PDB file of C-alpha atoms in Angstrom:
ATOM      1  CA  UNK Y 905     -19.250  15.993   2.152  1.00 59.00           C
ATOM      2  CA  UNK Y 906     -19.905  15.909   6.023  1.00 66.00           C
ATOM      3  CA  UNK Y 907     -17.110  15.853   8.132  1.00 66.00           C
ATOM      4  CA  UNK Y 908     -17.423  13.055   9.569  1.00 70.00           C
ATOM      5  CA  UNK Y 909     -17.873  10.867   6.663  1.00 73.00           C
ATOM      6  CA  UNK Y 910     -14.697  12.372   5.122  1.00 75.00           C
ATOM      7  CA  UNK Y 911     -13.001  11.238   8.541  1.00 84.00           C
ATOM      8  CA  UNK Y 912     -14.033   7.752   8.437  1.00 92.00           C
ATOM      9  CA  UNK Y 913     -12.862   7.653   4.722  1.00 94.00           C
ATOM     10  CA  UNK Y 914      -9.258   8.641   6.217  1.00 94.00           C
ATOM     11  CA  UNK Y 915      -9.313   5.776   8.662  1.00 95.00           C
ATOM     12  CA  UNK Y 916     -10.947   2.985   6.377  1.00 95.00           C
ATOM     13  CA  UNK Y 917      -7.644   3.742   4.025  1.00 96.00           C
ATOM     14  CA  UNK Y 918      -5.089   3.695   6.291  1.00 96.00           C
ATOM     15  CA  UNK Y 919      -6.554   0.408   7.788  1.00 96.00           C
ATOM     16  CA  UNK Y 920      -6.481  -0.725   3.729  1.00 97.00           C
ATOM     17  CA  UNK Y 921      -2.883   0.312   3.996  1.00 96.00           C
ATOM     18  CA  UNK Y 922      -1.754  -1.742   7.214  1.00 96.00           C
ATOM     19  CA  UNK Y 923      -4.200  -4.471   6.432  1.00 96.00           C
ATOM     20  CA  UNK Y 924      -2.246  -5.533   3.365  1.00 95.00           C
ATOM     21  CA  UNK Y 925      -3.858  -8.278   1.469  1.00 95.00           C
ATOM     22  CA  UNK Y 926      -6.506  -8.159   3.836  1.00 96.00           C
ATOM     23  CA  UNK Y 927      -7.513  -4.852   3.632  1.00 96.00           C
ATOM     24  CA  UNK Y 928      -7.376  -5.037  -0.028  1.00 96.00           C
ATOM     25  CA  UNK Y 929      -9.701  -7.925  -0.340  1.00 96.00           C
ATOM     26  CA  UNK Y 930     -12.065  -6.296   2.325  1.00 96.00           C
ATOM     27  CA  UNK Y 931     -12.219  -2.851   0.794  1.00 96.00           C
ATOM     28  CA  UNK Y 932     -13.209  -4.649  -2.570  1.00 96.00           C
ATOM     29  CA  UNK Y 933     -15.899  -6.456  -0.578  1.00 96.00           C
ATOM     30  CA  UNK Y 934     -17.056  -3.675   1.097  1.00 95.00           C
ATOM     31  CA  UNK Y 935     -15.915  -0.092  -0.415  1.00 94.00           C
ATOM     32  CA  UNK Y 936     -15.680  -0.936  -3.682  1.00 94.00           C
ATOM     33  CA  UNK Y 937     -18.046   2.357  -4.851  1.00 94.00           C
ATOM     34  CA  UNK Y 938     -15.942   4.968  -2.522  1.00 95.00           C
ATOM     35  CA  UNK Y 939     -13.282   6.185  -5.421  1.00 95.00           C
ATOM     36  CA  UNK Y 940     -10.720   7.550  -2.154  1.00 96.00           C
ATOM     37  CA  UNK Y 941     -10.657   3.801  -1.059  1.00 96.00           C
ATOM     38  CA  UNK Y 942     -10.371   2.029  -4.054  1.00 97.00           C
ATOM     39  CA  UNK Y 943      -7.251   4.564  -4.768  1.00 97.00           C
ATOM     40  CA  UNK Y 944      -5.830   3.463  -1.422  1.00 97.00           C
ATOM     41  CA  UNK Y 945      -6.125  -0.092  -2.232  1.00 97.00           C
ATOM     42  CA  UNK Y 946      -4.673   0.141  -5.085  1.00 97.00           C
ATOM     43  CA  UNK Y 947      -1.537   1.685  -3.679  1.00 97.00           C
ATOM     44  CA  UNK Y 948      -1.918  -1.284  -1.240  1.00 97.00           C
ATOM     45  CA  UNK Y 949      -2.154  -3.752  -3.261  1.00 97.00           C
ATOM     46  CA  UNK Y 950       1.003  -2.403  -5.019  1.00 96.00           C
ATOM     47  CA  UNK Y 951       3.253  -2.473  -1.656  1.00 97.00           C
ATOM     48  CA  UNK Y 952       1.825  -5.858  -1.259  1.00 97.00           C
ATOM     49  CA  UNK Y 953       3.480  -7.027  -4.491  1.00 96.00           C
ATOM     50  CA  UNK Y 954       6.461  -5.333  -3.246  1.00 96.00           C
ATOM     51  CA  UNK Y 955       6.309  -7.406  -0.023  1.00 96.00           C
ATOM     52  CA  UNK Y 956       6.045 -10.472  -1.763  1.00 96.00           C
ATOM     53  CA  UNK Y 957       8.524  -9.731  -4.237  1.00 93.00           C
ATOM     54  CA  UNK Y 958      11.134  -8.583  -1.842  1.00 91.00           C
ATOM     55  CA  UNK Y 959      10.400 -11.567  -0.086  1.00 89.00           C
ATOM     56  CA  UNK Y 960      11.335 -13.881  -2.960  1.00 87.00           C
ATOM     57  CA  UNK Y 961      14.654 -12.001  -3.642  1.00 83.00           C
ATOM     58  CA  UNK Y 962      15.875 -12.309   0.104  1.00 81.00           C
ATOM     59  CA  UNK Y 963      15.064 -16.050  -0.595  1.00 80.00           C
ATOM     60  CA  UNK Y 964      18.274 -16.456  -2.545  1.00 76.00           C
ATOM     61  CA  UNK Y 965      21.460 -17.583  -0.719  1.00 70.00           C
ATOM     62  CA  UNK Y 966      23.886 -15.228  -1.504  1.00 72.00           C
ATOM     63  CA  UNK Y 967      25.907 -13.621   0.921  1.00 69.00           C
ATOM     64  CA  UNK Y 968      25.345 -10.161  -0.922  1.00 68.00           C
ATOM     65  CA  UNK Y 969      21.634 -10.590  -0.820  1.00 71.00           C
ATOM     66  CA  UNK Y 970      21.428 -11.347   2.623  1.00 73.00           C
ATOM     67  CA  UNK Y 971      24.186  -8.947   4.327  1.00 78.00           C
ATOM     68  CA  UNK Y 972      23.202  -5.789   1.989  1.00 80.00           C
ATOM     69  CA  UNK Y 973      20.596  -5.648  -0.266  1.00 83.00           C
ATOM     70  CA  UNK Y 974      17.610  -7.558   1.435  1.00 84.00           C
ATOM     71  CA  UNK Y 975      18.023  -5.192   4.931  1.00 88.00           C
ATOM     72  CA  UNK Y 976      17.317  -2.183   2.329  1.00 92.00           C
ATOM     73  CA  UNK Y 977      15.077  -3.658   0.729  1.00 92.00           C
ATOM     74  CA  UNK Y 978      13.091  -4.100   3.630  1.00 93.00           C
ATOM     75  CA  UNK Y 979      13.792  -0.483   4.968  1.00 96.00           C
ATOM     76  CA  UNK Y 980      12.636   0.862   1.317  1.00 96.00           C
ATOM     77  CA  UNK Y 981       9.447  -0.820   1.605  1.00 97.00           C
ATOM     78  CA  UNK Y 982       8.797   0.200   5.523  1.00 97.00           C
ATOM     79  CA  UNK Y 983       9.332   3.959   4.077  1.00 97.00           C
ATOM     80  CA  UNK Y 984       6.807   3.311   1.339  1.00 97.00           C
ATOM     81  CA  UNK Y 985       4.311   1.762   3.936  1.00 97.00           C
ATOM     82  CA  UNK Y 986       4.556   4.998   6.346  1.00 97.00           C
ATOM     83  CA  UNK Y 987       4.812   7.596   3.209  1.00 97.00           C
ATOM     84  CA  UNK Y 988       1.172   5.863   2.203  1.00 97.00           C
ATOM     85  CA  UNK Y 989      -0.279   5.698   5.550  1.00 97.00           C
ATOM     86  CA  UNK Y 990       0.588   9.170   6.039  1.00 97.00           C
ATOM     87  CA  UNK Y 991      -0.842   9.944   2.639  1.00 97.00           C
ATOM     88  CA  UNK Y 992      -4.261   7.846   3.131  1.00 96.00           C
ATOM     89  CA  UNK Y 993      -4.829  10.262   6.525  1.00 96.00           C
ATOM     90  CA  UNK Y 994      -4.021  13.213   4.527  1.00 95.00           C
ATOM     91  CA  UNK Y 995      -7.088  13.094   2.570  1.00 92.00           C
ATOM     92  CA  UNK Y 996      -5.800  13.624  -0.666  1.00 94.00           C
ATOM     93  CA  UNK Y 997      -4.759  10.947  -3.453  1.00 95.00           C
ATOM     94  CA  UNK Y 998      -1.178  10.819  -3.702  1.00 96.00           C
ATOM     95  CA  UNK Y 999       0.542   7.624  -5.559  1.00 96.00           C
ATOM     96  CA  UNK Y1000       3.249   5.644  -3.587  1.00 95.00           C
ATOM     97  CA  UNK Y1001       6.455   6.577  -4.756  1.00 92.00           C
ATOM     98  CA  UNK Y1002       7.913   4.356  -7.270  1.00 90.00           C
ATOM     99  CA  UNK Y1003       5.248   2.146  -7.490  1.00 92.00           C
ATOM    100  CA  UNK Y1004       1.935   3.889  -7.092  1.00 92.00           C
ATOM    101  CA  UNK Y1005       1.737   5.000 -11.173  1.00 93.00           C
ATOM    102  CA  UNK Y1006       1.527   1.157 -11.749  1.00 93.00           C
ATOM    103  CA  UNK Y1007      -0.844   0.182  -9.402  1.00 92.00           C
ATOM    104  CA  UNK Y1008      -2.960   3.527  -9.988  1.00 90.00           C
ATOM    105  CA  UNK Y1009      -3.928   1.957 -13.655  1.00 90.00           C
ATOM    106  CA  UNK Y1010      -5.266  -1.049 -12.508  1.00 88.00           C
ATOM    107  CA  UNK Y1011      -9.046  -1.530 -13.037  1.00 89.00           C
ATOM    108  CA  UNK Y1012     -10.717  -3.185  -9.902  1.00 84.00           C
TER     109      UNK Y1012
END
């Protein structure tokens, strides 16, 4: 594969990555054939149910929630963004830890 191409592969899944949902529904739009991208947006799609999931726990009004858990919660899932960023530009397909096997199965 031409370097270049392999290159722009790179940068369309990290932009999957930080797009969230938005990169997600525009790679399936547009990349939908490229099997590097669709891996990536898988993974994103999984951190994306992690965002909204955290988001729903830190919704609940207890003290515990709010002073300790939700802050590393938050910090967990800003480690899982970078890990997979760093993983889309690496050009190889490495799952998100903890939640990339999940995601990895599902058929888009």
């Amino acid at each position: 594969m031409p370097m270049k191409k392999k290159n722009n592969r790179k940068i369309i899944s990290l932009l999957v990555v930080l797009l969230s949902i938005v990169g997600v529904l525009t790679s399936l739009i547009f990349c939908k054939k490229d099997k590097y991208i669709m891996f990536y947006t898988k993974q994103s799609l999984g951190l994306f149910v992690m965002e909204v999931a955290i988001s729903l726990i830190t919704k609940l009004d207890l003290i515990l929630f709010e002073v300790v858990i939700s802050p590393l919660l938050w910090i967990l899932f800003l480690i899982l963004i970078v890990m997979t960023c760093l993983n889309a530009i690496s050009g190889k397909e490495k799952k998100t830890l903890l939640i990339g096997e999940y995601f990895d199965k599902i058929n888009l």
